[in-house]
Amino acid sequence: MAEKNIQTKFIFFTGGVVSSVGKGLTAASLGRLLKERGFKVGVQKLDPYLNVDPGTMSPYQHGEVFVLDDGAETDLDLGHYERFIDIHLNKDCNVTTGQVYAEVISKERQGDYLGGTIQVIPHITNEIKRRIMKVAETSRADFIMLEVGGTVGDIESQPYLEAIRQLRNEIGRDHTFHIHVTWLPYIGATNELKTKPTQHSVRELRSMGITPNMIIARADQPIDDSLCEKIALFCDVEKKAVIPMQTLNSYYEVPLVLEKYHVGEYLLEHFNRKPLKKPEWQQWNELVDAVHNPEREVNIAIVGKYVELHDAYISVREALNHAALAHKAKLHINWIHSCDLEKGNGWDELKQAAGIVVPGGFGNRGIEGKIAAARYARENKIPYLGLCLGMQMMVVEFTRFHLQNEKANSTEFDEHTPLPVIDLMPDQKNITDKGGTMRLGLYPCDLTPGSIAARAYKISQVEERHRHRYEFNNAYREVLAEKGLVFSGLSPDQRLVEIAEIKDHPFMLGTQFHPEFLSRPSRPHPLFNEFMRVALELSR
Ligand code: GLN
């Protein structure tokens, strides 16, 4: 099945003890270490749930849906990978159990396995291996960071571990490296960190036939050397392959900590490879320096309806962070629930903010709160950045005010509104399936010379990532343009409004796309950067 002469090396990441210990971030950071050494790095995240993709899941369940260039709706960890390694991923980079089973069952229906009984081993595991090898082939990467979602011991992740075990034998042990990321619980009464759960988790992994080559031990407290020695002894890994990773002030420090423990060298030695170039950490160090030594602070309000779970807006938060750091400012986010604004709460927090972001979203709840935030920003000339739904609500507010009709709306929320300024896209009209059917992925956008958008981007055409069903209704273009709405970004055929902004306002701009997905730590997105620049300037 797997080619024996494959050049790609695989670095497998599994999680132990508990989830959410930063396995994705660690893998992304290690990817960056290898990229800094001149290698081509690929990524694959294996998610053990039965959804085909996270696109249909509530943000409360899963956090943000990260959209790729090709329109794939993926796990938010892919965002960490893109940002940390500074690469563009594609749909092959996120595999779910739902996709694997759908493929196997569809082949069974076509008669591909005629006569056979379809089983987890070998049919499901073969399909997993096929997908792993496919990403190696298409990415032509020297190294693939391959992360198994969840925690070792979960029933759901077993087929993945079995596939990885088989793959190791098929492509050769010198092509694979296993990193187990675990958590050391802290016992307050005795003031100590415990390694026992890590030992058990490694035992569990070994019972699946996988022996880790490296253990990354996470904890909130300092992890002393004797603990690493103990882990090495009980888990049968070299002492220098036990990497203590205490929770850091900022996760931009993770690559630097891995560097400090010579993780890159250890890995390359295992694979018998020499670095192709010397790592260049200057830009990254400047970033960490900006985190630790800010020259000023800035409050930005995010008005959304999933604000209890910050992961639901992780790329927005990151893009704001990148922009703040570029201006040597420390970012504080005032998380404001749009439903609260409707009830008269949260206004003080909104008024303290130097800028307001209204991010994307779906469904009726909290809509009027978002519109109220847009009204406040417009009337008080507070910098406002609307992302997808945030752009749509900016337009609704503008229409309500200038056409003096509070019934103006998006038909997503009021089918019978007399002023449907936001309406379903024509090619969405006959779609009933929910999964993967929105307008998704990269589309080009021409910028209008002289606009704030053109000033921010400094180029005339851009490509941005989308995820929506509704759009600006062109029937209202002329009348709203007369009132001062500027259509500063249009699809090349001029049919679709991609960016709208408000005249005579320092920065009130909304995008139908999601610029947050393309922002990078050392290269903030131009719109976020300009929004931040204006917010800082006006709040001086
Ligand atoms: N619900 C809106 C639409 O489908 C906005 C989507 C979004 O914010 N991603 O067009």
XYZ file of C-alpha atoms and ligand atoms in Angstrom:
550
model
C 0.000 0.000 0.000
C 2.459 2.708 1.090
C 5.412 3.342 -1.210
C 8.664 2.100 0.269
C 10.855 4.698 -1.433
C 8.996 7.684 -0.055
C 11.222 10.667 0.796
C 8.846 12.358 3.214
C 9.405 11.910 6.933
C 6.436 11.779 9.270
C 6.308 13.287 12.727
C 3.281 11.940 14.558
C 1.781 13.828 17.491
C -0.451 12.116 19.993
C -1.934 13.523 23.176
C -1.936 11.979 26.610
C -3.769 12.430 29.927
C -6.113 15.277 28.878
C -6.988 17.213 25.756
C -6.453 20.946 25.188
C -2.829 20.938 26.357
C -1.591 22.629 23.198
C -0.683 19.644 21.048
C -1.556 21.559 17.864
C 0.475 24.576 18.874
C 3.449 22.412 19.785
C 3.271 20.614 16.451
C 2.928 23.932 14.615
C 5.941 25.304 16.498
C 8.038 22.285 15.628
C 6.971 22.735 12.008
C 8.358 26.252 12.216
C 11.673 24.928 13.595
C 12.018 22.688 10.560
C 10.995 25.416 8.136
C 13.631 27.653 9.704
C 16.149 24.950 8.846
C 15.223 25.178 5.194
C 12.851 22.208 4.917
C 9.464 22.031 3.242
C 6.884 21.285 5.903
C 3.428 19.765 5.436
C 0.634 19.243 7.916
C -2.191 16.814 8.505
C -4.699 16.816 11.343
C -6.632 13.596 11.899
C -9.889 14.291 13.724
C -11.630 11.285 15.222
C -15.205 12.581 15.075
C -17.908 11.381 12.689
C -18.795 14.749 11.179
C -17.442 15.015 7.650
C -16.030 18.407 8.611
C -16.566 20.870 11.480
C -18.571 23.175 9.163
C -21.880 21.952 10.529
C -20.840 22.041 14.197
C -21.815 24.769 16.620
C -18.919 27.046 17.583
C -19.779 26.131 21.183
C -18.884 22.525 20.381
C -15.840 23.041 18.324
C -14.666 26.651 18.356
C -13.996 28.407 15.096
C -14.251 26.771 11.687
C -11.016 27.588 9.879
C -11.492 28.048 6.126
C -8.673 27.241 3.682
C -7.895 28.663 0.221
C -9.695 25.767 -1.471
C -12.768 26.320 0.681
C -12.266 23.366 3.027
C -13.906 23.988 6.402
C -11.431 22.667 8.938
C -10.364 22.379 12.555
C -9.059 25.545 14.196
C -5.672 23.896 14.732
C -5.070 24.316 11.005
C -5.093 28.031 11.744
C -2.213 27.583 14.193
C -0.316 25.608 11.579
C -0.832 28.192 8.850
C 0.089 31.079 11.134
C 3.096 29.507 12.838
C 4.654 27.791 9.837
C 3.426 30.494 7.420
C 2.055 28.076 4.830
C -1.190 27.539 2.931
C -2.908 24.213 3.568
C -5.571 22.395 1.543
C -8.473 20.033 2.102
C -6.226 16.946 2.289
C -4.696 18.390 5.459
C -7.732 17.719 7.658
C -9.070 14.170 7.765
C -12.093 13.202 9.853
C -13.521 9.800 10.677
C -16.673 10.984 8.893
C -14.724 11.423 5.631
C -12.980 8.083 6.020
C -16.184 6.138 6.596
C -18.066 8.045 3.860
C -15.359 7.066 1.365
C -15.247 3.400 2.390
C -19.035 3.060 2.396
C -19.355 4.749 -0.981
C -16.761 2.333 -2.424
C -18.654 -0.572 -0.894
C -21.858 0.614 -2.604
C -20.012 0.847 -5.911
C -18.964 -2.759 -5.505
C -15.260 -2.070 -5.074
C -14.910 -4.687 -2.359
C -17.350 -7.135 -3.943
C -17.492 -10.324 -1.938
C -15.611 -8.889 1.039
C -16.715 -8.034 4.544
C -15.862 -4.411 5.288
C -14.009 -4.008 8.568
C -12.181 -1.366 10.587
C -8.980 -3.315 9.958
C -8.028 -3.328 7.111
C -10.573 -1.193 5.251
C -10.804 1.837 7.513
C -7.121 1.744 8.415
C -6.185 1.413 4.727
C -8.265 4.457 3.884
C -6.543 6.399 6.682
C -3.133 5.335 5.372
C -4.135 6.281 1.827
C -5.015 9.782 3.009
C -1.776 10.133 4.943
C 0.266 9.090 1.912
C -1.766 11.399 -0.316
C -0.823 14.470 1.674
C 2.816 13.370 1.501
C 2.552 13.055 -2.270
C 0.684 16.273 -2.979
C 2.588 18.489 -0.542
C 6.002 17.091 -1.585
C 7.085 18.069 1.903
C 10.309 16.935 3.554
C 8.463 16.610 6.846
C 4.789 16.178 7.651
C 3.499 17.184 11.068
C 0.710 14.704 11.622
C -1.519 15.297 14.627
C -4.023 12.782 15.921
C -6.896 14.670 17.581
C -8.156 13.672 21.019
C -6.288 11.699 23.644
C -4.710 8.243 23.549
C -7.184 5.803 25.080
C -10.224 7.308 23.315
C -12.180 4.650 21.434
C -12.483 7.006 18.452
C -8.773 7.457 17.890
C -7.842 3.758 17.889
C -8.112 3.199 14.110
C -5.755 6.146 13.570
C -3.158 4.780 15.985
C -3.422 1.367 14.354
C -2.995 2.925 10.889
C 0.059 4.837 12.074
C 1.525 1.684 13.597
C 1.103 -0.182 10.325
C 2.457 2.704 8.320
C 5.600 2.822 10.419
C 6.372 -0.755 9.433
C 5.508 -0.191 5.795
C 7.568 2.932 5.205
C 10.266 2.159 7.732
C 10.986 3.359 11.240
C 13.658 5.724 9.963
C 10.866 7.647 8.255
C 8.763 8.197 11.361
C 9.062 9.923 14.722
C 6.477 9.841 17.511
C 5.923 12.716 19.898
C 3.567 12.276 22.821
C 2.317 15.501 24.413
C 1.090 14.977 27.959
C -0.035 16.884 31.029
C 1.478 16.751 34.518
C -1.240 17.394 37.105
C -0.355 19.565 40.093
C -1.200 18.474 43.619
C -1.571 21.566 45.777
C -1.399 19.770 49.156
C 2.105 18.486 48.491
C 3.075 21.191 46.016
C 4.235 18.779 43.346
C 3.661 17.741 39.780
C 2.785 14.112 39.112
C 4.151 11.955 36.310
C 1.978 8.880 36.906
C -0.769 9.791 34.388
C 1.966 10.327 31.782
C 3.399 6.889 32.537
C -0.037 5.333 32.152
C -0.693 7.173 28.954
C 2.614 6.031 27.455
C 1.784 2.478 28.519
C -1.534 2.793 26.721
C 0.241 4.050 23.612
C 2.710 1.173 23.756
C -0.132 -1.305 24.088
C -1.191 -0.027 20.652
C 2.264 -0.840 19.362
C 3.632 2.708 19.367
C 6.647 3.730 21.415
C 7.159 7.488 21.633
C 10.533 8.897 20.596
C 9.914 12.100 22.509
C 7.654 13.269 25.303
C 6.625 16.866 25.694
C 5.451 17.338 29.254
C 3.096 20.250 29.812
C 2.247 21.845 33.145
C 1.276 25.202 34.585
C 4.117 25.013 37.129
C 7.890 24.806 36.578
C 8.954 21.257 35.681
C 12.282 20.411 37.232
C 14.960 18.186 35.845
C 14.321 15.292 38.220
C 10.775 14.980 36.870
C 12.113 14.775 33.322
C 14.549 12.104 34.450
C 11.725 10.152 36.011
C 9.608 10.388 32.867
C 12.591 9.267 30.779
C 13.196 6.273 33.022
C 9.598 5.094 33.290
C 8.596 5.829 29.741
C 11.718 4.524 28.083
C 12.765 7.634 26.182
C 16.128 9.382 26.293
C 16.390 12.094 28.929
C 17.137 14.744 26.309
C 13.949 13.702 24.523
C 11.788 14.679 27.500
C 10.930 18.317 26.900
C 9.471 20.291 29.798
C 6.969 22.840 28.548
C 5.550 25.057 31.221
C 2.551 27.212 30.273
C 3.979 30.439 28.875
C 2.856 34.060 28.933
C 2.454 33.970 25.213
C 2.348 31.026 22.926
C 4.646 32.747 20.492
C 7.370 31.576 22.865
C 6.734 27.885 22.194
C 9.062 27.630 19.145
C 11.807 29.370 21.133
C 11.441 26.917 24.034
C 11.637 23.960 21.627
C 14.753 25.570 20.172
C 16.259 25.949 23.639
C 15.895 22.201 24.219
C 17.460 21.405 20.805
C 14.345 19.602 19.602
C 15.200 20.383 15.977
C 18.672 18.850 16.261
C 17.359 15.770 18.035
C 14.802 15.218 15.328
C 17.215 15.720 12.439
C 19.723 13.382 14.063
C 17.033 10.710 14.253
C 16.343 11.153 10.547
C 20.021 11.445 9.738
C 19.524 14.811 8.077
C 21.542 18.022 8.275
C 19.853 21.437 8.381
C 19.741 23.115 4.975
C 20.150 26.545 6.517
C 20.655 28.277 9.825
C 17.430 29.182 11.633
C 16.582 32.906 11.520
C 14.660 33.873 14.632
C 15.102 37.631 14.527
C 11.553 38.475 13.411
C 10.082 35.966 15.811
C 12.183 37.359 18.673
C 10.946 40.839 17.849
C 7.405 39.512 18.126
C 8.051 38.003 21.554
C 9.821 41.187 22.580
C 6.767 43.221 21.563
C 4.640 40.908 23.737
C 6.856 41.502 26.773
C 7.689 45.173 26.269
C 4.629 46.927 24.878
C 4.854 50.684 24.444
C 1.150 51.159 25.003
C -2.135 49.347 25.471
C -5.234 49.155 23.345
C -8.786 48.003 24.087
C -10.726 46.499 21.229
C -14.316 45.306 21.617
C -15.414 42.094 19.922
C -19.196 42.054 19.735
C -20.340 38.514 19.049
C -22.694 35.880 20.288
C -20.259 33.076 21.098
C -18.050 35.277 23.277
C -18.158 32.870 26.241
C -15.928 30.597 24.192
C -13.004 32.661 22.954
C -11.907 29.831 20.661
C -14.961 30.608 18.540
C -13.163 33.771 17.374
C -9.577 32.555 17.580
C -8.427 33.823 14.164
C -10.038 37.221 14.792
C -8.280 37.442 18.144
C -4.990 36.401 16.559
C -5.307 38.867 13.688
C -5.969 41.665 16.206
C -2.962 40.526 18.191
C -0.710 40.528 15.127
C -1.836 44.067 14.297
C -1.426 45.306 17.885
C 2.058 43.783 18.168
C 3.094 45.407 14.890
C 2.276 48.727 16.575
C 4.038 47.635 19.772
C 0.735 47.712 21.624
C -0.634 45.243 24.133
C -4.091 44.129 23.112
C -6.977 43.868 25.561
C -10.152 42.445 24.164
C -13.457 43.533 25.655
C -15.626 40.523 24.884
C -19.151 41.780 24.533
C -22.179 39.594 24.101
C -24.370 41.129 21.401
C -27.488 39.954 23.287
C -26.327 41.974 26.317
C -26.235 45.180 24.284
C -29.871 44.533 23.367
C -30.722 44.466 27.076
C -28.785 47.648 27.816
C -25.795 45.832 29.318
C -22.157 45.887 28.196
C -22.296 49.463 26.900
C -19.580 50.713 29.246
C -17.184 48.062 27.922
C -18.120 49.005 24.371
C -17.525 52.700 25.072
C -14.097 52.031 26.598
C -12.899 50.416 23.381
C -10.681 52.210 20.883
C -12.183 50.102 18.112
C -15.066 47.704 17.552
C -14.985 44.407 15.669
C -18.194 42.632 14.733
C -17.191 39.147 13.546
C -19.026 36.532 11.497
C -22.016 34.515 12.608
C -25.225 32.794 11.664
C -28.809 33.026 12.903
C -31.041 35.586 14.475
C -29.825 35.689 18.064
C -28.015 38.880 19.031
C -28.437 40.519 15.637
C -29.964 43.733 16.986
C -27.046 44.067 19.426
C -24.602 43.936 16.530
C -26.607 46.556 14.663
C -26.625 48.744 17.784
C -22.825 48.417 18.038
C -22.517 49.480 14.381
C -24.783 52.472 15.036
C -22.677 53.517 18.006
C -19.471 53.221 15.936
C -20.906 55.231 13.037
C -22.389 58.014 15.140
C -19.330 58.393 17.363
C -16.785 57.861 14.604
C -15.225 54.895 16.416
C -13.114 52.600 14.177
C -15.234 49.623 13.167
C -14.252 46.460 11.357
C -17.097 44.182 10.243
C -16.260 40.638 9.186
C -18.841 38.904 6.997
C -21.958 39.159 9.188
C -20.332 42.251 10.735
C -20.243 43.845 7.270
C -23.823 42.838 6.575
C -25.018 44.381 9.860
C -23.051 47.565 9.166
C -24.948 47.870 5.882
C -28.298 47.142 7.563
C -27.659 49.842 10.171
C -26.595 52.339 7.514
C -29.749 51.633 5.525
C -32.041 51.872 8.543
C -30.621 55.277 9.340
C -30.316 56.816 5.890
C -33.499 55.398 4.368
C -35.269 55.985 7.663
C -36.760 52.581 7.989
C -35.920 50.443 11.009
C -37.295 47.419 9.188
C -34.324 47.199 6.804
C -32.681 43.828 7.300
C -30.984 40.769 5.852
C -33.462 38.192 4.556
C -31.563 35.698 6.735
C -33.325 37.316 9.701
C -36.491 38.767 8.193
C -37.736 37.159 4.998
C -40.378 39.825 4.501
C -38.353 42.940 5.230
C -39.407 45.871 2.994
C -35.684 46.715 2.526
C -33.770 43.463 1.955
C -30.333 45.099 1.640
C -28.667 41.754 2.345
C -30.137 38.825 0.459
C -29.458 35.177 -0.316
C -26.978 34.748 -3.181
C -28.791 33.544 -6.335
C -26.700 30.354 -6.566
C -27.622 29.512 -2.958
C -31.376 29.568 -3.644
C -31.953 25.892 -4.376
C -29.467 24.490 -1.909
C -30.926 22.448 0.939
C -27.890 20.497 2.219
C -26.063 22.298 4.987
C -22.568 20.741 4.804
C -19.964 22.386 2.562
C -22.544 24.298 0.503
C -21.777 27.924 1.323
C -19.704 30.175 -0.925
C -16.363 28.975 0.364
C -12.691 29.733 -0.115
C -10.586 32.198 -2.087
C -12.168 34.663 -4.514
C -10.583 37.731 -6.093
C -11.625 41.252 -5.181
C -10.816 44.484 -7.051
C -10.194 47.495 -4.854
C -11.594 50.942 -5.595
C -8.813 53.519 -5.928
C -8.905 56.205 -3.254
C -10.801 54.041 -0.750
C -9.638 53.141 2.759
C -9.400 49.518 1.594
C -7.059 50.452 -1.279
C -4.985 52.582 1.087
C -4.669 49.643 3.511
C -3.794 46.954 0.956
C -1.624 49.186 -1.272
C -2.444 46.954 -4.265
C -5.363 46.871 -6.687
C -6.531 43.259 -6.475
C -6.572 40.818 -3.567
C -7.787 37.280 -2.940
C -9.555 36.494 0.292
C -11.291 33.551 1.940
C -15.082 33.378 2.159
C -17.766 31.498 4.036
C -21.264 32.860 3.520
C -24.661 32.417 1.831
C -25.912 36.012 1.855
C -24.578 39.075 0.052
C -25.191 42.762 -0.515
C -28.353 43.271 -2.616
C -27.323 45.213 -5.736
C -30.772 46.784 -6.038
C -29.631 49.146 -3.277
C -26.200 50.015 -4.611
C -27.087 53.329 -6.162
C -29.322 54.693 -3.445
C -26.876 53.794 -0.662
C -23.881 55.087 -2.619
C -25.662 58.448 -2.780
C -25.908 58.398 1.009
C -22.190 57.763 1.436
C -21.693 54.019 1.368
C -18.546 53.261 -0.634
C -18.225 49.935 -2.403
C -14.494 49.702 -2.087
C -14.068 46.037 -3.028
C -15.955 44.287 -5.835
C -15.660 40.930 -7.535
C -13.833 41.397 -10.891
C -17.187 41.152 -12.736
C -18.396 43.981 -10.440
C -21.408 41.893 -9.452
C -20.598 41.159 -5.858
C -19.827 43.632 -3.096
C -16.804 42.310 -1.225
C -15.945 45.416 0.826
C -18.125 48.325 1.901
C -17.006 51.382 3.833
C -18.598 54.528 5.137
C -17.575 57.948 3.836
C -16.515 60.655 6.255
C -15.691 58.187 8.973
C -12.087 57.518 10.074
C -12.470 53.747 9.564
C -15.811 52.036 9.222
C -15.314 49.127 6.909
C -16.873 45.709 6.447
C -15.733 42.743 4.383
C -17.913 39.974 2.984
C -14.839 37.715 3.328
C -12.811 36.726 6.384
C -9.483 38.579 6.342
C -8.615 37.092 9.744
C -7.702 33.750 8.131
C -4.767 35.226 6.213
C -3.108 37.236 8.978
C 0.329 36.119 10.156
C 2.230 36.912 13.364
C 4.958 38.905 11.645
C 2.745 40.015 8.747
C -0.547 41.380 10.091
C -3.422 41.495 7.638
C -3.514 44.955 5.936
C -7.117 45.661 6.986
C -6.533 44.683 10.615
C -3.312 46.661 10.538
C -4.989 49.816 9.237
C -7.926 49.390 11.634
C -5.458 49.139 14.525
C -3.399 52.087 13.289
C -6.460 54.337 13.184
C -7.789 53.044 16.529
C -4.434 53.772 18.180
C -4.132 57.172 16.562
C -7.592 58.286 17.642
C -7.245 56.990 21.203
C -3.957 58.709 21.876
N -24.829 34.405 8.020
C -24.212 35.224 7.042
C -24.210 34.588 5.671
O -24.369 33.409 5.541
C -22.799 35.586 7.452
C -21.874 34.431 7.450
C -20.600 34.684 8.206
O -20.501 35.626 8.968
N -19.617 33.826 8.026
O -24.010 35.252 4.683
